[in-house]
């Protein structure tokens, strides 16, 4: 096991390099130089100041030296300052993480607790009315644009019925509420975002679990279990179910990029102060330092997601770690 | 699953015909402003109502469909070409070329696609051309993996050995024998890819970072729906319904075709 982990850890080093090189290349796609914006704001800049600015940003050095300096700062998590308000980029990102994390964890709990039963039941009653209905719902769930369903639900629950707040994470009088009042207020604000961000996952996971379950049910050991005279319930839940859930570990790790991308859309619709909304603002204001920091961190997070998924999978399924390790 | 293929193809056909012939079907111009009839609810005159500038919503949706569908199709076209080229080179030549290309695929898959697309849009600016290219450049990896796997298994088959024995050049073997025989799964992934590209484009346009008004696209019509929430339900309902049906159509067709190939 340790061997496997070490092998995988060594494998990510070139990926890390690749991620930083691609990100660095993207910054250099930008027309003009990072100083253009600063110069634009102070039009009467002298050529002397311009040269000093260029030196500050290493623009007078060849590209590979620039990359090297950028990488050194990057390893110390120094992404420079936001062009919007001059605060350190890393601080702006760190303070946004709790909101995004909370929503995604809640969404994940909702997704797993709904999609596992749906997937298992549709597979065990393959071809039944339940299976057919859930398949149709899954197809619709795949096709639903999250921002559209968000608009419709806001229209219904926030504007028409007035049951739920339309946006934001807390009410104006949040500071004056009691402890339980605060919690209730947060829950109130999170219902729509959590539901909206779960739809895609609900569809995906239900279908995935159904397929896994069907695959497992066709294995010889299930036939053996049936032949042994085990009850249907025992075959399904003792023998098939745990094996069908194994690959779920991988899918959880692989869903990181989708979750990050999705957070941009629904956090900006619901005006939630998470990293997605921060990214959206950064893009609108062309805050390059912030954009690059989020792209690089997003990529590293995705990579770590894949890595954890692989290691977790190797842990639960010994065939992987004793295999050739090419996975 | 045969049913889903037929329904999917029908949806795609109807949408394409309606989008292509939009100028003949629509009695209005997509950008014709009519201050006297702004925010009218659906009626016999305006089947899906009008927007805040009195423009006919159905007309804008149909014209928007031309934009959204062409972006989806062209972006997937770009992605498929890149995927086929890199995937077949990797599969055919193997060894270090293969590992180089596949590591590059792994690397590209590390970036959250939507983050990457938004970052490049922020730098290059939103335009129809940029969006097509950016979506294309960030979604070829699946196709590359698919075609590589297909070619790896085809490469050792007798008819390829025969072609080699005849002295056919590598390029000829790839173009004439390997790619045509592995096109099935690629076609499936391309059809599913169009659905994905339409979704990305509408998301981008909804955020104001995709197709820019006054050019209509399904995503940017919904921006107005956000500011008229509670006043004009039709502005929120219909454009999204078209996105939903389009994606449903391509997904059904893609899945149906996949079942057929398997």
XYZ file of C-alpha atoms in Angstrom:
589
model
C 0.000 0.000 0.000
C 2.747 2.424 1.023
C 4.597 1.527 -2.134
C 1.548 2.348 -4.192
C 1.074 5.713 -2.476
C 4.717 6.679 -2.959
C 4.547 5.702 -6.618
C 1.461 7.875 -7.098
C 2.993 10.817 -5.222
C 6.054 10.765 -7.468
C 3.716 10.656 -10.432
C 2.125 13.989 -9.566
C 5.360 15.977 -9.678
C 5.436 16.328 -13.479
C 1.701 17.112 -13.403
C 2.324 19.917 -10.929
C 4.984 21.323 -13.219
C 2.650 21.058 -16.174
C -0.150 22.846 -14.349
C 2.077 25.772 -13.428
C 3.551 25.995 -16.934
C 0.132 26.033 -18.621
C -1.163 28.603 -16.138
C 1.906 30.742 -16.683
C 1.394 30.497 -20.436
C -2.223 31.620 -20.074
C -1.196 34.771 -18.194
C 1.066 35.573 -21.092
C -1.853 35.261 -23.524
C -3.075 38.550 -22.093
C -2.626 41.434 -24.496
C -0.423 44.134 -23.045
C 1.492 43.640 -19.843
C 0.396 43.303 -16.234
C 1.466 46.906 -15.753
C -0.877 48.255 -18.446
C -3.766 48.561 -16.038
C -1.699 50.397 -13.447
C -0.347 52.701 -16.125
C -3.846 53.271 -17.426
C -5.020 54.478 -14.046
C -2.178 56.983 -13.834
C -1.807 58.237 -17.396
C 1.027 60.688 -16.735
C 3.487 57.992 -15.805
C 7.126 58.702 -16.611
C 9.226 56.271 -18.617
C 11.436 55.937 -15.570
C 8.514 54.774 -13.409
C 7.422 52.452 -16.154
C 10.838 50.833 -16.160
C 10.685 50.448 -12.391
C 7.243 48.874 -12.632
C 8.540 46.489 -15.269
C 11.422 45.579 -12.973
C 8.972 45.048 -10.105
C 7.069 42.504 -12.180
C 10.230 40.994 -13.680
C 9.133 42.097 -17.139
C 12.686 43.069 -18.063
C 13.849 39.456 -17.660
C 13.577 36.553 -20.119
C 10.501 34.320 -19.879
C 12.078 31.322 -18.174
C 13.487 33.553 -15.393
C 10.056 35.134 -15.007
C 8.521 31.685 -14.725
C 11.089 30.628 -12.164
C 10.440 33.677 -9.978
C 6.699 33.242 -10.331
C 7.008 29.575 -9.338
C 9.131 30.425 -6.274
C 6.534 32.914 -5.052
C 3.784 30.460 -5.900
C 5.265 27.688 -3.753
C 5.091 30.082 -0.783
C 1.408 30.635 -1.684
C 2.207 34.230 -2.617
C -0.067 35.025 -5.540
C 0.450 38.767 -5.331
C -2.254 41.278 -4.584
C -5.727 41.644 -5.994
C -5.929 44.415 -8.571
C -9.418 45.264 -7.316
C -8.683 46.219 -3.717
C -4.979 45.572 -3.167
C -5.539 42.789 -0.623
C -3.465 39.637 -0.702
C -5.005 37.149 -3.129
C -4.476 34.181 -0.820
C -6.381 35.918 2.013
C -9.298 36.677 -0.294
C -9.476 33.043 -1.355
C -9.109 31.537 2.126
C -11.971 33.563 3.609
C -14.260 32.333 0.806
C -13.626 28.618 1.256
C -16.066 27.870 4.139
C -19.171 28.882 2.160
C -18.292 26.826 -0.916
C -17.227 23.877 1.200
C -20.420 23.945 3.286
C -22.687 24.047 0.242
C -20.805 21.263 -1.514
C -20.764 19.009 1.529
C -24.477 19.531 2.135
C -25.146 18.917 -1.554
C -23.077 15.743 -1.409
C -25.023 14.451 1.584
C -28.278 15.149 -0.246
C -26.999 13.551 -3.457
C -25.781 10.357 -1.772
C -28.813 9.908 0.436
C -31.203 10.215 -2.507
C -29.281 8.707 -5.419
C -28.053 5.524 -3.697
C -31.568 4.249 -2.920
C -32.815 5.300 -6.364
C -29.932 3.578 -8.144
C -30.164 0.393 -6.103
C -33.936 0.088 -6.396
C -33.988 0.766 -10.148
C -31.265 -1.817 -10.715
C -32.924 -4.468 -8.557
C -36.260 -3.863 -10.275
C -34.785 -3.275 -13.702
C -37.490 -2.621 -16.280
C -40.164 -1.812 -13.702
C -42.235 1.354 -13.682
C -39.980 2.790 -10.959
C -36.903 2.087 -13.074
C -38.440 3.662 -16.162
C -39.630 6.773 -14.325
C -36.293 7.289 -12.635
C -34.450 6.822 -15.949
C -36.580 9.557 -17.529
C -36.016 11.839 -14.526
C -32.289 11.171 -14.729
C -32.220 12.209 -18.390
C -34.103 15.405 -17.569
C -31.793 16.048 -14.608
C -28.778 15.775 -16.911
C -30.292 18.303 -19.308
C -31.423 20.898 -16.741
C -29.267 24.020 -16.850
C -28.676 24.811 -13.166
C -29.016 28.563 -13.644
C -32.390 28.128 -15.305
C -33.809 25.913 -12.591
C -32.422 28.411 -10.060
C -34.334 31.228 -11.779
C -37.575 29.231 -11.842
C -37.281 28.196 -8.180
C -36.463 31.777 -7.143
C -39.501 32.931 -9.065
C -41.717 30.396 -7.307
C -40.397 30.188 -3.749
C -38.906 33.642 -3.271
C -41.030 35.990 -5.351
C -44.454 34.321 -5.617
C -44.710 32.440 -2.335
C -42.179 34.460 -0.371
C -41.061 31.380 1.572
C -37.348 31.605 0.938
C -34.916 34.506 0.638
C -33.942 35.360 -2.921
C -30.177 35.580 -2.473
C -27.267 36.070 -0.113
C -26.140 33.905 2.784
C -27.654 35.784 5.717
C -30.362 38.331 6.474
C -29.667 41.967 7.253
C -30.459 41.480 10.931
C -28.232 38.385 11.184
C -25.930 39.913 13.806
C -28.839 40.502 16.194
C -30.216 36.961 16.003
C -29.763 34.371 18.718
C -27.535 31.354 18.112
C -30.437 29.197 16.938
C -31.878 32.070 14.954
C -28.598 32.419 13.094
C -28.536 28.735 12.267
C -32.128 28.845 11.062
C -31.367 31.900 8.964
C -28.411 30.162 7.324
C -30.460 27.054 6.602
C -33.166 29.229 5.122
C -30.672 30.838 2.771
C -28.985 27.573 1.828
C -32.022 25.475 0.856
C -32.272 26.680 -2.749
C -28.509 26.783 -3.496
C -27.932 23.308 -2.074
C -30.865 21.867 -3.975
C -29.895 23.539 -7.252
C -26.277 22.460 -6.997
C -27.331 18.868 -6.303
C -29.482 18.302 -9.394
C -26.694 17.349 -11.778
C -25.107 15.094 -9.174
C -28.412 13.445 -8.315
C -28.907 12.462 -11.941
C -25.305 11.388 -12.464
C -24.945 9.341 -9.280
C -28.328 7.606 -9.613
C -27.448 6.452 -13.079
C -23.930 5.468 -12.104
C -25.055 3.424 -9.123
C -27.768 1.758 -11.178
C -25.231 0.731 -13.819
C -22.726 -0.548 -11.248
C -25.434 -2.482 -9.488
C -26.615 -4.058 -12.758
C -23.046 -5.009 -13.601
C -22.452 -6.564 -10.190
C -25.777 -8.430 -10.332
C -24.646 -10.176 -13.515
C -21.470 -11.527 -11.857
C -21.052 -15.267 -11.196
C -20.731 -14.796 -7.427
C -24.234 -13.323 -7.317
C -25.562 -16.337 -9.176
C -23.687 -18.480 -6.649
C -25.238 -16.572 -3.769
C -28.668 -17.045 -5.270
C -28.008 -20.750 -5.897
C -26.977 -21.128 -2.268
C -30.553 -20.199 -1.453
C -29.937 -16.781 0.085
C -32.907 -14.482 0.297
C -33.269 -11.789 -2.339
C -32.683 -9.177 0.320
C -29.405 -10.787 1.417
C -28.158 -11.139 -2.140
C -28.938 -7.517 -2.902
C -27.720 -5.809 0.240
C -25.027 -8.140 1.582
C -23.359 -9.214 -1.641
C -24.196 -6.843 -4.474
C -24.554 -3.464 -2.768
C -21.079 -3.093 -1.173
C -19.386 -4.105 -4.416
C -21.492 -1.699 -6.441
C -20.489 1.145 -4.126
C -16.719 0.573 -4.524
C -16.273 2.609 -7.705
C -18.197 5.465 -6.081
C -14.990 6.425 -4.278
C -13.420 7.233 -7.638
C -16.370 9.239 -8.856
C -16.331 11.364 -5.701
C -12.714 12.307 -6.372
C -13.383 12.935 -10.042
C -16.281 15.294 -9.391
C -14.063 18.039 -7.952
C -13.639 20.045 -11.199
C -17.366 19.908 -11.940
C -18.218 21.128 -8.451
C -15.756 24.016 -8.723
C -17.043 25.032 -12.150
C -20.662 24.757 -11.048
C -20.005 26.891 -7.986
C -19.203 29.846 -10.256
C -22.690 29.718 -11.737
C -24.898 29.122 -8.740
C -22.903 31.222 -6.291
C -23.174 34.200 -8.597
C -26.930 33.660 -9.112
C -27.626 33.388 -5.392
C -24.987 36.022 -4.496
C -23.203 33.665 -2.101
C -19.737 34.726 -0.936
C -17.869 31.567 -1.994
C -14.830 30.982 -4.185
C -16.988 30.606 -7.306
C -18.491 34.036 -6.869
C -15.020 35.422 -6.144
C -13.795 33.918 -9.399
C -16.732 35.411 -11.283
C -15.956 38.877 -9.907
C -12.286 38.435 -10.717
C -13.155 37.565 -14.311
C -15.515 40.539 -14.635
C -12.828 42.908 -13.327
C -9.964 41.175 -15.128
C -8.205 40.711 -11.823
C -5.464 38.531 -13.336
C -3.633 37.668 -10.109
C -6.813 36.364 -8.533
C -7.881 34.523 -11.697
C -4.556 32.730 -12.017
C -4.429 31.824 -8.348
C -7.876 30.227 -8.548
C -7.106 28.395 -11.792
C -3.875 26.935 -10.399
C -5.418 26.045 -7.037
C -8.466 24.578 -8.798
C -6.222 22.383 -10.933
C -4.182 21.239 -7.937
C -7.368 20.469 -6.026
C -8.626 18.418 -8.976
C -5.343 16.546 -9.118
C -5.460 15.841 -5.392
C -9.072 14.699 -5.820
C -7.954 12.173 -8.453
C -5.069 11.072 -6.286
C -7.217 10.550 -3.184
C -9.745 8.674 -5.285
C -7.057 6.345 -6.645
C -5.508 5.735 -3.242
C -8.889 5.173 -1.603
C -9.811 2.788 -4.373
C -6.558 0.901 -4.000
C -7.229 0.720 -0.275
C -10.695 -0.803 -0.637
C -9.830 -2.959 -3.644
C -6.507 -4.823 -3.198
C -6.517 -5.898 -6.848
C -5.452 -2.376 -7.805
C -2.455 -2.025 -5.523
C -1.048 -5.458 -6.333
C -1.718 -4.970 -10.033
C 0.624 -3.364 -12.482
C -0.115 0.052 -11.061
C -0.700 1.571 -14.474
C -3.997 3.051 -13.299
C -33.254 2.476 -26.323
C -34.167 2.496 -30.009
C -37.011 4.809 -29.033
C -34.626 7.242 -27.394
C -32.475 7.364 -30.525
C -35.498 8.196 -32.675
C -36.857 10.814 -30.270
C -33.395 12.359 -29.954
C -32.883 12.564 -33.706
C -36.373 14.017 -34.185
C -35.701 16.730 -31.591
C -32.365 17.591 -33.223
C -33.937 17.688 -36.693
C -36.845 19.906 -35.662
C -34.586 22.309 -33.765
C -32.134 22.523 -36.661
C -34.856 23.161 -39.241
C -36.481 25.815 -37.064
C -33.116 27.476 -36.416
C -32.016 27.388 -40.061
C -35.294 28.781 -41.380
C -35.822 31.248 -38.522
C -35.808 34.278 -40.866
C -38.617 32.709 -42.930
C -40.674 31.565 -39.932
C -40.528 34.660 -37.758
C -42.776 37.607 -38.574
C -40.546 39.891 -36.481
C -36.932 41.000 -36.551
C -34.871 39.695 -33.593
C -33.719 43.186 -32.672
C -36.857 45.128 -33.668
C -37.605 47.295 -30.622
C -41.273 48.098 -30.049
C -41.754 50.335 -27.033
C -45.543 50.058 -27.259
C -45.526 46.349 -26.567
C -42.809 45.814 -23.977
C -43.148 43.000 -21.437
C -46.350 41.683 -22.994
C -47.371 38.265 -21.739
C -47.788 35.487 -24.325
C -50.679 36.150 -26.721
C -51.685 35.251 -30.242
C -49.629 38.191 -31.500
C -46.509 37.302 -29.529
C -46.678 33.566 -28.864
C -44.063 33.697 -26.106
C -44.509 37.324 -25.107
C -42.041 40.189 -25.436
C -38.985 41.344 -23.486
C -38.159 44.640 -21.750
C -37.564 46.344 -25.101
C -40.714 44.971 -26.694
C -38.803 42.483 -28.848
C -40.662 39.274 -29.711
C -39.322 36.513 -27.441
C -40.018 33.600 -29.777
C -38.117 35.346 -32.566
C -35.171 35.995 -30.269
C -35.184 32.402 -29.077
C -35.178 31.037 -32.630
C -32.386 33.384 -33.706
C -30.610 32.601 -30.444
C -30.867 28.935 -31.354
C -28.885 29.598 -34.526
C -26.079 31.066 -32.407
C -26.175 28.539 -29.567
C -26.382 25.504 -31.866
C -23.644 26.701 -34.201
C -21.334 27.413 -31.286
C -22.033 23.921 -29.925
C -21.467 22.194 -33.259
C -18.340 24.128 -34.250
C -16.777 23.837 -30.782
C -17.300 20.070 -30.861
C -15.963 19.984 -34.424
C -12.745 21.620 -33.224
C -12.514 19.307 -30.216
C -13.155 16.193 -32.321
C -10.508 17.070 -34.904
C -7.888 17.744 -32.214
C -8.913 14.606 -30.326
C -8.740 12.415 -33.421
C -5.339 13.758 -34.483
C -3.662 13.464 -31.069
C -5.439 10.231 -30.118
C -4.576 8.412 -33.335
C -0.954 9.551 -33.239
C -0.666 8.330 -29.642
C -2.374 5.025 -30.362
C -0.530 4.291 -33.584
C 3.016 5.252 -32.701
C 2.920 4.179 -29.062
C 6.043 4.369 -26.896
C 7.265 7.829 -25.857
C 4.959 9.706 -28.257
C 2.023 7.928 -26.660
C 3.089 8.642 -23.094
C 3.866 12.269 -23.951
C 0.421 12.855 -25.474
C -1.427 10.946 -22.775
C 0.372 12.825 -19.977
C -0.713 16.022 -21.727
C -4.291 14.725 -21.705
C -4.007 13.983 -17.965
C -2.652 17.474 -17.447
C -5.503 19.149 -19.346
C -8.022 17.075 -17.402
C -6.640 18.556 -14.171
C -8.038 21.979 -14.958
C -11.651 22.562 -13.994
C -12.935 23.234 -17.529
C -15.268 26.060 -16.575
C -12.491 27.840 -14.648
C -10.135 27.508 -17.580
C -12.718 28.753 -20.075
C -13.641 31.743 -17.894
C -9.977 32.619 -17.370
C -9.269 32.626 -21.094
C -12.463 34.581 -21.808
C -11.381 37.158 -19.227
C -8.073 37.541 -21.029
C -9.159 37.399 -24.678
C -12.614 38.943 -24.262
C -15.977 37.355 -24.983
C -16.921 36.940 -28.638
C -18.685 34.190 -30.550
C -15.442 33.188 -32.249
C -13.425 33.115 -29.018
C -16.045 31.043 -27.236
C -16.207 28.408 -29.974
C -12.432 28.081 -30.034
C -12.016 28.061 -26.261
C -14.703 25.429 -25.699
C -13.162 23.383 -28.515
C -9.636 23.657 -27.109
C -10.732 22.563 -23.635
C -12.910 19.568 -24.502
C -10.928 17.296 -26.846
C -9.399 15.047 -24.168
C -12.217 12.490 -23.985
C -12.175 11.988 -27.759
C -8.398 11.571 -27.757
C -8.581 8.844 -25.104
C -11.410 7.085 -26.933
C -9.738 6.973 -30.323
C -6.418 5.936 -28.804
C -8.070 2.981 -27.064
C -9.865 1.986 -30.276
C -6.676 2.187 -32.337
C -4.671 0.222 -29.787
C -7.078 -2.678 -30.161
C -7.409 -2.358 -33.953
C -3.680 -2.049 -34.579
C -2.966 -5.747 -34.089
C -5.876 -6.980 -36.198
C -5.202 -8.881 -39.431
C -6.465 -6.270 -41.859
C -4.058 -3.688 -40.481
C -1.183 -6.174 -40.640
C -2.223 -6.876 -44.206
C -2.190 -3.178 -45.054
C 1.284 -2.937 -43.545
C 2.486 -5.950 -45.470
C 1.288 -4.274 -48.649
C 3.571 -1.399 -47.745
C 0.889 1.190 -46.974
C 2.303 4.328 -45.362
C 1.482 5.019 -41.676
C -0.567 8.048 -42.717
C -2.610 5.936 -45.118
C -3.164 3.240 -42.492
C -4.327 5.813 -39.956
C -6.547 7.764 -42.330
C -7.977 4.949 -44.443
C -8.160 2.042 -42.017
C -7.826 2.979 -38.371
C -9.904 6.161 -38.082
C -12.862 4.959 -40.203
C -13.043 1.790 -38.103
C -13.026 3.595 -34.799
C -15.402 6.406 -35.666
C -18.470 4.957 -33.893
C -17.601 5.823 -30.292
C -16.195 9.145 -31.485
C -19.510 10.010 -33.099
C -21.318 9.159 -29.856
C -19.000 11.323 -27.802
C -19.313 14.165 -30.323
C -23.120 14.127 -30.108
C -22.977 14.104 -26.295
C -20.297 16.800 -26.548
C -22.640 19.151 -28.420
C -25.098 18.965 -25.519
C -22.281 19.804 -23.132
C -21.011 22.676 -25.292
C -24.501 24.195 -25.572
C -24.775 24.026 -21.782
C -21.381 25.689 -21.290
C -22.157 28.398 -23.837
C -25.515 29.197 -22.250
C -23.888 29.306 -18.816
C -21.195 31.670 -20.079
C -23.729 33.896 -21.814
C -25.923 33.899 -18.721
C -22.959 35.161 -16.697
C -22.509 37.905 -19.301
C -19.226 36.356 -20.463
C -20.486 34.624 -23.582
C -22.448 35.924 -26.563
C -22.927 39.662 -26.071
C -26.295 41.435 -26.515
C -27.920 42.545 -28.763
C -27.000 39.248 -30.475
C -29.452 36.796 -28.894
C -28.379 33.490 -27.383
C -30.389 31.282 -25.050
C -28.114 32.124 -22.169
C -28.136 35.894 -22.531
C -31.932 36.109 -22.934
C -32.078 34.641 -19.433
C -30.049 37.565 -18.041
C -33.116 39.723 -18.573
C -35.264 37.115 -16.866
C -33.179 37.628 -13.742
C -33.971 41.332 -13.557
C -37.673 40.825 -14.306
C -38.161 38.041 -11.784
C -41.782 38.034 -10.637
C -42.860 40.366 -13.445
C -42.308 38.347 -16.599
C -42.265 34.582 -16.016
C -42.190 33.883 -19.760
C -38.744 35.442 -20.076
C -37.420 32.871 -17.591
C -39.412 29.868 -18.751
C -39.094 29.650 -22.527
C -35.377 30.173 -23.256
C -34.454 27.603 -20.607
C -37.016 25.184 -21.985
C -35.258 25.362 -25.333
C -31.885 24.670 -23.688
C -33.421 21.739 -21.830
C -35.010 20.238 -24.952
C -31.842 20.686 -27.002
C -29.637 18.992 -24.430
C -32.214 16.272 -23.929
C -32.315 15.690 -27.697
C -28.551 15.356 -28.101
C -28.218 13.207 -24.961
C -30.999 10.851 -26.071
C -29.527 10.540 -29.559
C -26.016 10.005 -28.177
C -27.051 7.385 -25.625
C -29.280 5.640 -28.171
C -26.415 5.488 -30.652
C -24.053 4.184 -27.972
C -26.408 1.295 -27.225
C -26.577 0.563 -30.924
C -22.786 0.363 -31.214
C -22.458 -1.815 -28.153
